Coordinates of C-alpha atoms and ligand atoms in Angstrom, one line a residue:
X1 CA 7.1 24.0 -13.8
X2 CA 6.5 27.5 -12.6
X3 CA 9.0 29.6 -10.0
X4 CA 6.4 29.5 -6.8
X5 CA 8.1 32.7 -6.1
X6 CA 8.4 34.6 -9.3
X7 CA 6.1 32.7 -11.5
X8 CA 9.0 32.4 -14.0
X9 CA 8.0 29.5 -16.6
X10 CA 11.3 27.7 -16.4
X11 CA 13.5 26.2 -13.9
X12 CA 16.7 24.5 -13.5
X13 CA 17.3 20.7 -11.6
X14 CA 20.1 21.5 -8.9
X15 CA 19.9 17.8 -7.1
X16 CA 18.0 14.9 -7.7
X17 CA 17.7 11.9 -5.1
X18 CA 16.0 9.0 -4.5
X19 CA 13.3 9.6 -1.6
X20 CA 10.6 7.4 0.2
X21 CA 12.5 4.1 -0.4
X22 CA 12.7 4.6 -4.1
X23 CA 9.3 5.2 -4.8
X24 CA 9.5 9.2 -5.2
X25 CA 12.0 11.2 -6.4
X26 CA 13.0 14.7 -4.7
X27 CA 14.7 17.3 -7.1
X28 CA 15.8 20.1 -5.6
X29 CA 15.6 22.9 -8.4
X30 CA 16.5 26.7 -9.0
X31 CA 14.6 29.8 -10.4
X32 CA 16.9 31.0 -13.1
X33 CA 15.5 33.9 -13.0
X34 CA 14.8 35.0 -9.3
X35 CA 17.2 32.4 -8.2
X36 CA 15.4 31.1 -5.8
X37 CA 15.5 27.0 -4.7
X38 CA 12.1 24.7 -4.2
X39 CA 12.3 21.5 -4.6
X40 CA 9.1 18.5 -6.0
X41 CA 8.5 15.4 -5.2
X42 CA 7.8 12.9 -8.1
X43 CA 5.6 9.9 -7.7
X44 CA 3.7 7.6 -10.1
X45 CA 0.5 8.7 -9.4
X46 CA -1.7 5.5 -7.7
X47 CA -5.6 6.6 -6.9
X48 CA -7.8 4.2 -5.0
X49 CA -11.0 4.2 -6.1
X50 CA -13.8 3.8 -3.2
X51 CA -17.0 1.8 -3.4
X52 CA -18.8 5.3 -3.9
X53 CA -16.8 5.5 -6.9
X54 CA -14.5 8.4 -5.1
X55 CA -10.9 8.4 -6.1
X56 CA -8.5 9.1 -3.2
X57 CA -4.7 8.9 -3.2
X58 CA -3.6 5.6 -2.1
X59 CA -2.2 5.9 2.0
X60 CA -0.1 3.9 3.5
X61 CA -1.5 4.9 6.7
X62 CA -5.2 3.8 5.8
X63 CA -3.5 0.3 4.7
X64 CA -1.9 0.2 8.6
X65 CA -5.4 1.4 10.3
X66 CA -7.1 -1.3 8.4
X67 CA -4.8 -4.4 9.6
X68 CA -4.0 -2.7 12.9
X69 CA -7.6 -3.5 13.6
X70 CA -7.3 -7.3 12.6
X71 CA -3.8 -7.4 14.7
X72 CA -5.4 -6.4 18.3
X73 CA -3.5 -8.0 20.9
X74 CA -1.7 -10.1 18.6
X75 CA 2.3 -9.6 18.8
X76 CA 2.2 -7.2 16.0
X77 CA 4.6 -4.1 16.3
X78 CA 4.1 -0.3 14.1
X79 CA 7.4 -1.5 13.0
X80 CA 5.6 -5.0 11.4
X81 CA 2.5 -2.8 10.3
X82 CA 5.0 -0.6 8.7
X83 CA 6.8 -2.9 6.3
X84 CA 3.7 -4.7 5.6
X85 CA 1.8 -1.4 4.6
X86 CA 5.1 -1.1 2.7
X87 CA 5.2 -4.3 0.6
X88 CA 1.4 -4.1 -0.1
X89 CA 2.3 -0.7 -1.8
X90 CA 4.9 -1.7 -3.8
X91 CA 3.2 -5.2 -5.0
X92 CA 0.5 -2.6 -6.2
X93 CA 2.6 -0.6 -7.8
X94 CA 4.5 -3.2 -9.3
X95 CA 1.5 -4.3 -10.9
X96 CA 1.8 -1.0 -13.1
X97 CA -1.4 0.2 -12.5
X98 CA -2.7 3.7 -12.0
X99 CA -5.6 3.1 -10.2
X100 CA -7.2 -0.1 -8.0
X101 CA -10.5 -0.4 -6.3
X102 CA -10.1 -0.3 -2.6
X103 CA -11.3 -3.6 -2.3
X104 CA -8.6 -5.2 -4.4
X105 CA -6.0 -3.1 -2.0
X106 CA -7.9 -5.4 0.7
X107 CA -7.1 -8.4 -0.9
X108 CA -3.5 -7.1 -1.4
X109 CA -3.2 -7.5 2.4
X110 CA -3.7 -10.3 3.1
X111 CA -0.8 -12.1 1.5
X112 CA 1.8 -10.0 3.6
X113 CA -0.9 -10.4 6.6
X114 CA -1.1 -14.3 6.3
X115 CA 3.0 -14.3 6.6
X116 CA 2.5 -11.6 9.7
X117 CA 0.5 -13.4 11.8
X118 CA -2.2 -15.7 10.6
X119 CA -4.7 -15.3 13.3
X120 CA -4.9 -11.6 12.3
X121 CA -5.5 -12.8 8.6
X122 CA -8.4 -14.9 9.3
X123 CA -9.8 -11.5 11.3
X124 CA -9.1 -9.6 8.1
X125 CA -9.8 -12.3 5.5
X126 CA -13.5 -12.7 7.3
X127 CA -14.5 -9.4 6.9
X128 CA -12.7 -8.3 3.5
X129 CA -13.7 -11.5 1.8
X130 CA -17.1 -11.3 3.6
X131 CA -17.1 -15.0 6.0
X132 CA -21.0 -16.0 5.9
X133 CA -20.4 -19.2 7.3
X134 CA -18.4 -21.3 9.8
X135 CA -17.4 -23.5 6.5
X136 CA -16.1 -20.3 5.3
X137 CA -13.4 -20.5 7.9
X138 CA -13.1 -24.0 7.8
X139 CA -11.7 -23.4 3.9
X140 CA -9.6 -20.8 5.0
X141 CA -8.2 -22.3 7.2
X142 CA -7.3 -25.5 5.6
X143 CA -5.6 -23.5 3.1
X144 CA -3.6 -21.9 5.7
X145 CA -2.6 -25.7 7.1
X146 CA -1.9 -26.6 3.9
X147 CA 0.2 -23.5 3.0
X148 CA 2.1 -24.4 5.7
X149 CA 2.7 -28.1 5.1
X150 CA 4.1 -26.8 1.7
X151 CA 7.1 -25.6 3.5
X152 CA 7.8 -23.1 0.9
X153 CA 6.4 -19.5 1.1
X154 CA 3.6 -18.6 -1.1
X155 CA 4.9 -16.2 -4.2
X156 CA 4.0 -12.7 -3.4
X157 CA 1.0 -11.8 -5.6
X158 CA -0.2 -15.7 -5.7
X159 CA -3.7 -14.7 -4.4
X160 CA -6.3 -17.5 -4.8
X161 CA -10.0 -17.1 -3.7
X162 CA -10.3 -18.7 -0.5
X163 CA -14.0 -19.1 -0.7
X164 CA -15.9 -21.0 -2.8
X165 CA -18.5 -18.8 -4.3
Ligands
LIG1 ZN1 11.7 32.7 -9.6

């Protein structure tokens, strides 16, 4: 990587540390030639790719806009928006891939939403998974009361349709 000062072709890693909750790494490097420090930020690179077939970074912060909506007046905090923005991230990037359509980043809220608050999820999962009907909620949520009655917490990344086609 180039000296932003000098242009100099080569540089030297000074410090190296874990940033962003392990998801990016920071290395603080030195021009050996100007000696000048700058540091980069590595991330794997994660593009969302819109309906109009736009690629975008993926954004935490668009994930919390979209399921702050679905959480009005519920006893959501930032702090709850947060970690859920959080967890859908890394269950994305867990996945390995380098690229998801943003409707699938949709879907990969509503897991961590359902375990937030479920009356939020039914908001979100009627819109994202397009509710045409009063049955459609009806499915839903029976799945939720059954979820429920299984005691156990749903695997992260177990996401069955809840509509019937
Ligand atoms: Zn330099």
């Amino acid at each position: 990587m180039y000296c932003p000062y000098c242009r100099n072709a080569d540089s030297r890693v000074v410090d190296s540390r874990l940033a962003d909750d392990g998801s990016a790494i920071r290395r603080r490097r030195q021009c050996p030639e100007c000696g000048r420090r700058f540091s980069t930020v590595e991330t794997t690179s994660l593009s969302v790719i819109k309906r109009s077939g736009v690629a975008e970074p993926f954004s935490r912060s668009k994930v919390i806009n979209g399921a702050r909506k679905a959480c009005q007046g519920r006893p959501v905090s930032e702090d709850d928006l947060a970690l859920l923005a959080q967890e859908v991230e890394e269950t994305i990037r867990a996945s390995g891939v380098a690229e998801i359509q943003a409707h699938e980043v949709g879907l990969a809220i509503l897991q961590p939403l359902q375990k937030l608050d479920q009356v939020a999820y039914l908001r979100f999962a009627s819109v994202y998974q397009s509710f045409e009907s009063l049955e459609d909620f009806e499915t839903a949520i029976a799945a939720l009361r059954a979820d429920s009655a299984r005691a156990g917490s749903v695997p992260a990344g177990a996401q069955r349709p809840l509509t019937a086609q």
